[in-house]
mmCIF file of N, CA and C in Angstrom:
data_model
loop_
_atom_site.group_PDB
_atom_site.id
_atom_site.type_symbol
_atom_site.label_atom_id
_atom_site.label_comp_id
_atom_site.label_asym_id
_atom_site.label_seq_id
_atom_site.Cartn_x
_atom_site.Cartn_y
_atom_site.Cartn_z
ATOM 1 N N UNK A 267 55.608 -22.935 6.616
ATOM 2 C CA UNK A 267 55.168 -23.219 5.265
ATOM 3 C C UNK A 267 56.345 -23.552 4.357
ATOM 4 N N UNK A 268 57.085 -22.855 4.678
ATOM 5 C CA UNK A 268 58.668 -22.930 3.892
ATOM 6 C C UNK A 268 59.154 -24.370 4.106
ATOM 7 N N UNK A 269 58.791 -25.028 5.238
ATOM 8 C CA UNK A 269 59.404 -26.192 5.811
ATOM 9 C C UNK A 269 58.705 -27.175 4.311
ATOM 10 N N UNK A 270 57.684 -27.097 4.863
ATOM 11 C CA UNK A 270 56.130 -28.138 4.328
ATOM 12 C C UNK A 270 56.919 -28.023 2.909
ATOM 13 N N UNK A 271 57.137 -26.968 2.019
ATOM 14 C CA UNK A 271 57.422 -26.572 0.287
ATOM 15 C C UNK A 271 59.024 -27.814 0.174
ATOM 16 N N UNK A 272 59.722 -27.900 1.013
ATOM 17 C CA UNK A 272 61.218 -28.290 0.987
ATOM 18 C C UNK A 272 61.075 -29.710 1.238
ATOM 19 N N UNK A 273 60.128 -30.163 2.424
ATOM 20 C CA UNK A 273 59.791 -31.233 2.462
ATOM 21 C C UNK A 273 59.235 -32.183 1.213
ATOM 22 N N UNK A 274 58.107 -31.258 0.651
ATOM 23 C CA UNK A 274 57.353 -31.973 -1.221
ATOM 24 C C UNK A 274 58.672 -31.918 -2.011
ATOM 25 N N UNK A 275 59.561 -31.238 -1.993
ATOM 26 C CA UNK A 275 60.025 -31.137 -3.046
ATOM 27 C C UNK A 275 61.230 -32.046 -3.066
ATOM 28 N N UNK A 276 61.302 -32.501 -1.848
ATOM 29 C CA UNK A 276 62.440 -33.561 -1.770
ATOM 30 C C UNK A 276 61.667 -34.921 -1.861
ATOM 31 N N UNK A 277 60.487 -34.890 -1.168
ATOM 32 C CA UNK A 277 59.803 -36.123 -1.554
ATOM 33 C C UNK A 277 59.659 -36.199 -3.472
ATOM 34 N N UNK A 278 59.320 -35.395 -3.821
ATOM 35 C CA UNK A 278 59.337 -35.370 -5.101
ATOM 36 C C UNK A 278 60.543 -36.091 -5.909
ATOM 37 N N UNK A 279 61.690 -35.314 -5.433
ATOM 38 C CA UNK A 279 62.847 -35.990 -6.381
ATOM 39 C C UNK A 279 63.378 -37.660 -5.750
ATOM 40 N N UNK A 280 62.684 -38.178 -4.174
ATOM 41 C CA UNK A 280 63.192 -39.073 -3.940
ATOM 42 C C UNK A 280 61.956 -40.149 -4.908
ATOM 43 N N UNK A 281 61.064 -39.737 -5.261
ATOM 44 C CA UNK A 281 60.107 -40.566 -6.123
ATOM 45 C C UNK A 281 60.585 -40.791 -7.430
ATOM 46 N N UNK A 282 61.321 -39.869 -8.208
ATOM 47 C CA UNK A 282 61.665 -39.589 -9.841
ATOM 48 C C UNK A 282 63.111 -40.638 -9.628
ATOM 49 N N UNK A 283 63.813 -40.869 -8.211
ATOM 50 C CA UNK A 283 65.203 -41.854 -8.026
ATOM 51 C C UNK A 283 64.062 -43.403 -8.227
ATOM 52 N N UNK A 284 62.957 -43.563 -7.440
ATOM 53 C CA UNK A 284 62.835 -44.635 -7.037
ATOM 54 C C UNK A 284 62.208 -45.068 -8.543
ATOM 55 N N UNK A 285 61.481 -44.378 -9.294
ATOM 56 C CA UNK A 285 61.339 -44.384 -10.999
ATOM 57 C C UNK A 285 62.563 -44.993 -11.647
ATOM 58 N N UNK A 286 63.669 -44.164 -11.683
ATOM 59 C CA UNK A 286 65.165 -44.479 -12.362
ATOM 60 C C UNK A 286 65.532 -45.784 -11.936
ATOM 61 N N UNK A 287 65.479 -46.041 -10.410
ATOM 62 C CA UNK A 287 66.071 -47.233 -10.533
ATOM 63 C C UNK A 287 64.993 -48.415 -10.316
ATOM 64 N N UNK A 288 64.108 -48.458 -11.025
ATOM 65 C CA UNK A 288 63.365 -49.301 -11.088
ATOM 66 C C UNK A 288 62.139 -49.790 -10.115
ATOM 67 N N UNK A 289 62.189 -49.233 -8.845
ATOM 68 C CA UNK A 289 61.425 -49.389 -7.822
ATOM 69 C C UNK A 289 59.864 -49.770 -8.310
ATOM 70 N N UNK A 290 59.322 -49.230 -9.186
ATOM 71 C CA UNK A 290 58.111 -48.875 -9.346
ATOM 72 C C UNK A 290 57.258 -50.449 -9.641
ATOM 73 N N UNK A 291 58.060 -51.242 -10.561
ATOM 74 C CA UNK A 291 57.759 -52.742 -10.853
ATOM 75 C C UNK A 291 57.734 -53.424 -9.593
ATOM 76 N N UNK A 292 58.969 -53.536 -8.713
ATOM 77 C CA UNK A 292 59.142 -54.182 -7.147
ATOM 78 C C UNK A 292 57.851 -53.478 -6.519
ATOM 79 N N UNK A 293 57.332 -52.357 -6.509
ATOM 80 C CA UNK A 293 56.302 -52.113 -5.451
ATOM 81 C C UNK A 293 54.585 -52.552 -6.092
ATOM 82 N N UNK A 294 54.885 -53.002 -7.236
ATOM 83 C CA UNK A 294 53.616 -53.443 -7.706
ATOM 84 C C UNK A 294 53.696 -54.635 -7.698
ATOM 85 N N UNK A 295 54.847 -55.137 -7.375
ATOM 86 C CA UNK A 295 55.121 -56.853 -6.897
ATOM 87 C C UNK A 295 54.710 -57.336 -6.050
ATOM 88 N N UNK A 296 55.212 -56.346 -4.787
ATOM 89 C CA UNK A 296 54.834 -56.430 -3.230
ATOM 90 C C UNK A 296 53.684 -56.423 -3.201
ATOM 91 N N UNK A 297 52.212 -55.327 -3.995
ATOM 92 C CA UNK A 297 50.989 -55.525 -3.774
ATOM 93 C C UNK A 297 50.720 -56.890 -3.993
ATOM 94 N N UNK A 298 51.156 -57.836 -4.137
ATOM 95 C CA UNK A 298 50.586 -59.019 -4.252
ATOM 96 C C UNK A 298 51.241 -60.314 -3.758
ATOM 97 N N UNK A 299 52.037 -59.543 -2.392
ATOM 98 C CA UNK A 299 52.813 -60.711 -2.075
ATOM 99 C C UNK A 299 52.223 -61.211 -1.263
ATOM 100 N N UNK A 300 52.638 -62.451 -0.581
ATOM 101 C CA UNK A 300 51.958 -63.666 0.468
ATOM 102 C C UNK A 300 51.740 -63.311 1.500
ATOM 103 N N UNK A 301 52.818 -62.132 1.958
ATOM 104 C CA UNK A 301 52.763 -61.685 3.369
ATOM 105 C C UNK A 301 51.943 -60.619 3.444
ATOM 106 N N UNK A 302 50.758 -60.377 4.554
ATOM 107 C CA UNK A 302 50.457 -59.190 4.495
ATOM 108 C C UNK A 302 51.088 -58.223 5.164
ATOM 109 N N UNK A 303 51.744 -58.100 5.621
ATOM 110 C CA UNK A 303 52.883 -56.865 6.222
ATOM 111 C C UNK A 303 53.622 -56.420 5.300
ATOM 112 N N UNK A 304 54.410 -57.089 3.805
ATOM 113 C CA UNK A 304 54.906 -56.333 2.787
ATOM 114 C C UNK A 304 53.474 -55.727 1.474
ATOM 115 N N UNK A 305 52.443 -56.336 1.776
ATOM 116 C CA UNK A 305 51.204 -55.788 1.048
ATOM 117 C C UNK A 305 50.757 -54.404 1.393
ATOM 118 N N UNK A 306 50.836 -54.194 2.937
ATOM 119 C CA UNK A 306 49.844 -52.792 3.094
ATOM 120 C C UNK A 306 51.595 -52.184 3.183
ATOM 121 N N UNK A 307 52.406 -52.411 3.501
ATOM 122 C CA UNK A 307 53.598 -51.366 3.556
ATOM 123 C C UNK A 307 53.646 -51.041 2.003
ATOM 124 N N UNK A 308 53.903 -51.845 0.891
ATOM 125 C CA UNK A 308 54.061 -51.516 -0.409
ATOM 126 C C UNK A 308 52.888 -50.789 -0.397
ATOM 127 N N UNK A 309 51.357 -50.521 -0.328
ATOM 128 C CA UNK A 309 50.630 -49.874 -0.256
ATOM 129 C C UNK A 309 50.430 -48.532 0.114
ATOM 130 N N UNK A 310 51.086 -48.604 1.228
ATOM 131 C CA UNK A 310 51.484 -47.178 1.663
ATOM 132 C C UNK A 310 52.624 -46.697 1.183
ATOM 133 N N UNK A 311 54.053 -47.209 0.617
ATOM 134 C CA UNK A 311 54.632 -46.692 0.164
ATOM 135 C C UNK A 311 53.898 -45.952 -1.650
ATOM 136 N N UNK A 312 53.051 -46.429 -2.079
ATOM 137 C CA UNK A 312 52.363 -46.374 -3.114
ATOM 138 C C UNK A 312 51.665 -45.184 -2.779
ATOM 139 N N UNK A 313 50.900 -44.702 -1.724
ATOM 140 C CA UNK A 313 50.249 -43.870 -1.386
ATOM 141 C C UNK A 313 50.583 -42.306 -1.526
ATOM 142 N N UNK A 314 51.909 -42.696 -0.492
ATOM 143 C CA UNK A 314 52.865 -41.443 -0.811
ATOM 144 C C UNK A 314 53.402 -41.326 -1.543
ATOM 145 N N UNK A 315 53.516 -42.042 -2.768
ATOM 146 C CA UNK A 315 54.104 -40.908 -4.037
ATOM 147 C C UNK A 315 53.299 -41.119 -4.940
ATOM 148 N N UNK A 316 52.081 -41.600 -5.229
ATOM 149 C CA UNK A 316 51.366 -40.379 -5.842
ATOM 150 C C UNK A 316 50.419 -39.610 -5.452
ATOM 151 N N UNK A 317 50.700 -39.672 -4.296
ATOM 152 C CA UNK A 317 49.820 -37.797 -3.127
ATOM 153 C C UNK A 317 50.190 -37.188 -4.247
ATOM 154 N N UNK A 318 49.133 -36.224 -5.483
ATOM 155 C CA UNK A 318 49.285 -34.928 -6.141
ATOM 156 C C UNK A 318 50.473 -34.817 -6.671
ATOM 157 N N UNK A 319 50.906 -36.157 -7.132
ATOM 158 C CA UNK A 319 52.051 -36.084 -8.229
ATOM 159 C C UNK A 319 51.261 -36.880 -9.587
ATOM 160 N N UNK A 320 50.973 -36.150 -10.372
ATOM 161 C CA UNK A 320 50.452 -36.667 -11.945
ATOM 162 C C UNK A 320 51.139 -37.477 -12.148
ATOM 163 N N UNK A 321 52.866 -37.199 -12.721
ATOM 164 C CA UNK A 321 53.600 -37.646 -13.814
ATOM 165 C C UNK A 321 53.954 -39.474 -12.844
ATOM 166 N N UNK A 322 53.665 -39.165 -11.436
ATOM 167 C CA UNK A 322 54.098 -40.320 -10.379
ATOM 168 C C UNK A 322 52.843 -41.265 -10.762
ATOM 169 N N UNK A 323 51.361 -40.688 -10.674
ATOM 170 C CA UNK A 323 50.277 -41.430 -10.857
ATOM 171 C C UNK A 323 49.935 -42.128 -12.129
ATOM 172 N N UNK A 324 50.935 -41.562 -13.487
ATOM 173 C CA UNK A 324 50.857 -42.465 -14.241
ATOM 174 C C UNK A 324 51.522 -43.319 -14.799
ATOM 175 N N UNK A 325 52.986 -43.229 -14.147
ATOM 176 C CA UNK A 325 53.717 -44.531 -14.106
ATOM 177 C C UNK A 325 53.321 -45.465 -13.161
ATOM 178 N N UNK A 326 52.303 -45.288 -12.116
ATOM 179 C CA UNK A 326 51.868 -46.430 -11.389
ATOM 180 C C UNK A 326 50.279 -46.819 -12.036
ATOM 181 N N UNK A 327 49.902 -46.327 -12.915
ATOM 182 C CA UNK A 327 48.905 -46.573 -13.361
ATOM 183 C C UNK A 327 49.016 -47.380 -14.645
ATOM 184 N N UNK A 328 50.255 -46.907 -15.306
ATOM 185 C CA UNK A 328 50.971 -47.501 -16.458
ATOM 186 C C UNK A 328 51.371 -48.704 -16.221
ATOM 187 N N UNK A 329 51.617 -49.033 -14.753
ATOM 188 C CA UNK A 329 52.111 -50.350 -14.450
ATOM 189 C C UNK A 329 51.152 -50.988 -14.015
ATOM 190 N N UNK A 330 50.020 -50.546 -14.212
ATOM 191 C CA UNK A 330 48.940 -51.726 -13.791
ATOM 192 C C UNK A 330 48.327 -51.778 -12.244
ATOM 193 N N UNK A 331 48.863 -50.577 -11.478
ATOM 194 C CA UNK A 331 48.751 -50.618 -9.788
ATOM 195 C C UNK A 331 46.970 -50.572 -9.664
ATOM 196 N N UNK A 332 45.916 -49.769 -10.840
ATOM 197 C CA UNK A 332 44.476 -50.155 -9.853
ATOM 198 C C UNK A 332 43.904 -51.521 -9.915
ATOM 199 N N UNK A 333 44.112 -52.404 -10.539
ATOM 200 C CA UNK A 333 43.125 -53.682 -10.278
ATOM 201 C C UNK A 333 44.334 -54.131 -9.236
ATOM 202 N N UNK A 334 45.356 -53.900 -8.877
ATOM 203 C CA UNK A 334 46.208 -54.341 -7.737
ATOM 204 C C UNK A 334 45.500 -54.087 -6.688
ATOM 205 N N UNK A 335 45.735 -52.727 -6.484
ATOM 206 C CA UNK A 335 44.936 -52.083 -5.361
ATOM 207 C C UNK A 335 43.575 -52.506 -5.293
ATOM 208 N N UNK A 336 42.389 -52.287 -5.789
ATOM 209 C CA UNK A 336 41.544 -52.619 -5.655
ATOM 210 C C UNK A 336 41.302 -53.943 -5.117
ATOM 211 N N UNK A 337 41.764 -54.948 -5.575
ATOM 212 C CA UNK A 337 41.940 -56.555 -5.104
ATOM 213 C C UNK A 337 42.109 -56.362 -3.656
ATOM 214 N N UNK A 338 43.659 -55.923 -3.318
ATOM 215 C CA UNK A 338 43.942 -55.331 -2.011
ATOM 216 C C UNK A 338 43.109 -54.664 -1.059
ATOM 217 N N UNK A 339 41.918 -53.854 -2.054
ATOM 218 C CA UNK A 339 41.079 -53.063 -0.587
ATOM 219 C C UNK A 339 39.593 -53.868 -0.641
ATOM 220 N N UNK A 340 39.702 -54.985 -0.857
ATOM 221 C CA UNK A 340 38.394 -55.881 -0.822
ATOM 222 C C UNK A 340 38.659 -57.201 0.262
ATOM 223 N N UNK A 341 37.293 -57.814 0.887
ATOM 224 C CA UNK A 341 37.958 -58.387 1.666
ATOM 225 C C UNK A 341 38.007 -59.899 0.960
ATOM 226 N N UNK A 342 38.781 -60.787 1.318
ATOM 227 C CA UNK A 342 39.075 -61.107 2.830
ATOM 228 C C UNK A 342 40.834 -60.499 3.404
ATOM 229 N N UNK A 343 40.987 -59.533 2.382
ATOM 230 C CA UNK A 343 41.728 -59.103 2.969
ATOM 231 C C UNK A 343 42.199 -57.990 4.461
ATOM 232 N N UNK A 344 43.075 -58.768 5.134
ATOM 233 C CA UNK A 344 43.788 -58.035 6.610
ATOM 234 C C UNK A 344 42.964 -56.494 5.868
ATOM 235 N N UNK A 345 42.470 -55.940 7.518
ATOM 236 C CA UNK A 345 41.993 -54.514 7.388
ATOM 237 C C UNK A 345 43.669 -53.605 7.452
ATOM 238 N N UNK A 346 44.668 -53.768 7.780
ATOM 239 C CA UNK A 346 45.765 -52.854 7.809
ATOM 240 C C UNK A 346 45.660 -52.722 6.313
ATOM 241 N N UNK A 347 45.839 -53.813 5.182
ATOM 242 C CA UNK A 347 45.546 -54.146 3.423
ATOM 243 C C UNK A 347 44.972 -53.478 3.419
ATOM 244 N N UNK A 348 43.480 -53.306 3.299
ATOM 245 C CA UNK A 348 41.956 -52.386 2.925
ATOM 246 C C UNK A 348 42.771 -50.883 3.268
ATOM 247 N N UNK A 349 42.457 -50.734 4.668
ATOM 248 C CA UNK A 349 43.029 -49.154 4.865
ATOM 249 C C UNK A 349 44.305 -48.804 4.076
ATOM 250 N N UNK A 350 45.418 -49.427 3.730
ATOM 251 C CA UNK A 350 46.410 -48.670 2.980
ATOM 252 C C UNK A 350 46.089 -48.691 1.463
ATOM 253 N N UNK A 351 44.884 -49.597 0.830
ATOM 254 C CA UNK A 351 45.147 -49.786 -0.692
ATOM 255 C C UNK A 351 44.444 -48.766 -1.210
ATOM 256 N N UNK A 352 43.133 -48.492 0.271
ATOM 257 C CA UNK A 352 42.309 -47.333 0.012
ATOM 258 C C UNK A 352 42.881 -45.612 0.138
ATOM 259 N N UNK A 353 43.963 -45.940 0.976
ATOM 260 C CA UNK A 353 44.477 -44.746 0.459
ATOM 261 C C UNK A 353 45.387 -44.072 -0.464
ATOM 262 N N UNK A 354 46.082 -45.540 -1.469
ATOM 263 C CA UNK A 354 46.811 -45.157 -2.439
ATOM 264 C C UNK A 354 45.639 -44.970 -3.465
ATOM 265 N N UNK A 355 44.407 -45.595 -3.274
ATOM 266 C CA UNK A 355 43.625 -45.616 -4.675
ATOM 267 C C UNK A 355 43.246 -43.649 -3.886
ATOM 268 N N UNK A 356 42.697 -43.236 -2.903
ATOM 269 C CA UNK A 356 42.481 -41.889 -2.742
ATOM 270 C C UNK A 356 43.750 -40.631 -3.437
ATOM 271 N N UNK A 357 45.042 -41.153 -3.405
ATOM 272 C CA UNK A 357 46.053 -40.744 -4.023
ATOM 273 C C UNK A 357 45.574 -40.634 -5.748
ATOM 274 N N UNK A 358 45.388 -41.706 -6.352
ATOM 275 C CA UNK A 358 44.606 -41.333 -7.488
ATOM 276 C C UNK A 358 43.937 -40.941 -8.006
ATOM 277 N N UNK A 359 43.345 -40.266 -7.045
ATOM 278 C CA UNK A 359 41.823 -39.392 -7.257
ATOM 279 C C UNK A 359 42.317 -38.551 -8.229
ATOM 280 N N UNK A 360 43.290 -37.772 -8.382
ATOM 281 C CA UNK A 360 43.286 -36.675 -9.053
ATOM 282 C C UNK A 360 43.817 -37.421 -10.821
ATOM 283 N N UNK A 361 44.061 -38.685 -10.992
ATOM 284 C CA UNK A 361 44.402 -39.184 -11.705
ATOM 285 C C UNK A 361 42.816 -40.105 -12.313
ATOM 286 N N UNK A 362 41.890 -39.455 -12.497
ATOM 287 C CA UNK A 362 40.764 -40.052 -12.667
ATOM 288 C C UNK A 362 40.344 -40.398 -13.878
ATOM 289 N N UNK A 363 40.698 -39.924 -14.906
ATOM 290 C CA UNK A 363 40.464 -40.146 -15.874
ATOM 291 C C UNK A 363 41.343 -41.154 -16.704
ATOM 292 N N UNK A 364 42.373 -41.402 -16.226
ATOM 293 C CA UNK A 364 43.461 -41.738 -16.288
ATOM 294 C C UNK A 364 42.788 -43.496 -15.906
ATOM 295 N N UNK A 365 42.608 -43.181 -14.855
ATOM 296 C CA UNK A 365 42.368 -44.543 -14.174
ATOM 297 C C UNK A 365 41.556 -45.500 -14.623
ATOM 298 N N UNK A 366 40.333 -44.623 -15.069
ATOM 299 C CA UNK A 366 39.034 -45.074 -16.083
ATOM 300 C C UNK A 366 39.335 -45.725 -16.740
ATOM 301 N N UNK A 367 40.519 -45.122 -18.423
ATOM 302 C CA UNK A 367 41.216 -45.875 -19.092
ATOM 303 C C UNK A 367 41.825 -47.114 -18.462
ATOM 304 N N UNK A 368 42.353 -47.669 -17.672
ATOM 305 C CA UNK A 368 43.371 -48.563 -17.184
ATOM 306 C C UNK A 368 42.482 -49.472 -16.851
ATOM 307 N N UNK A 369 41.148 -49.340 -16.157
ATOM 308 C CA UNK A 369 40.267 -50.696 -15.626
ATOM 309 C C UNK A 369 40.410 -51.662 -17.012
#
């Protein structure tokens, strides 16, 4: 359990670096790039940081990431697309009200 606590908490501060140096604009870029292999990877990188990070879910919400995502988990987009956009938008779940506002 001790492992699992050290593990969040480093994921945590490597999310608040990728904030500082700007990452957050580049990965809402990638949701909409030509290739689909940098679409569902930016997707999943999206996923995992805001797994049950608030302050993470609303700088990606601030930047405009659900009509991204959403676009992304509709078809005719590649199913690897669908499955990762659907699980950054499941990442937002806890950011729901939040999200409401942003449509």
């Amino acid at each position: 359990m001790a492992g699992s606590f050290g593990r969040a908490k480093s994921r945590s501060i490597g999310v608040q670096h990728l904030h500082k140096i700007g990452g957050v604009p580049v990965l809402l870029e990638l949701l909409e790039s030509p290739a689909p292999g940098l679409r569902w990877r930016a997707a999943e990188v999206v996923a995992t940081c805001v797994a049950n990070n608030p302050p993470v879910q609303e700088w990606f919400l601030e930047g405009g990431v659900l009509p991204k995502l959403l676009a992304l988990a509709a078809p005719p987009q590649p199913p690897s697309c669908r499955t990762k956009a659907l699980l950054a938008l499941s990442g937002l779940v806890g950011a729901v009200l939040r999200a409401c506002v942003c449509v």
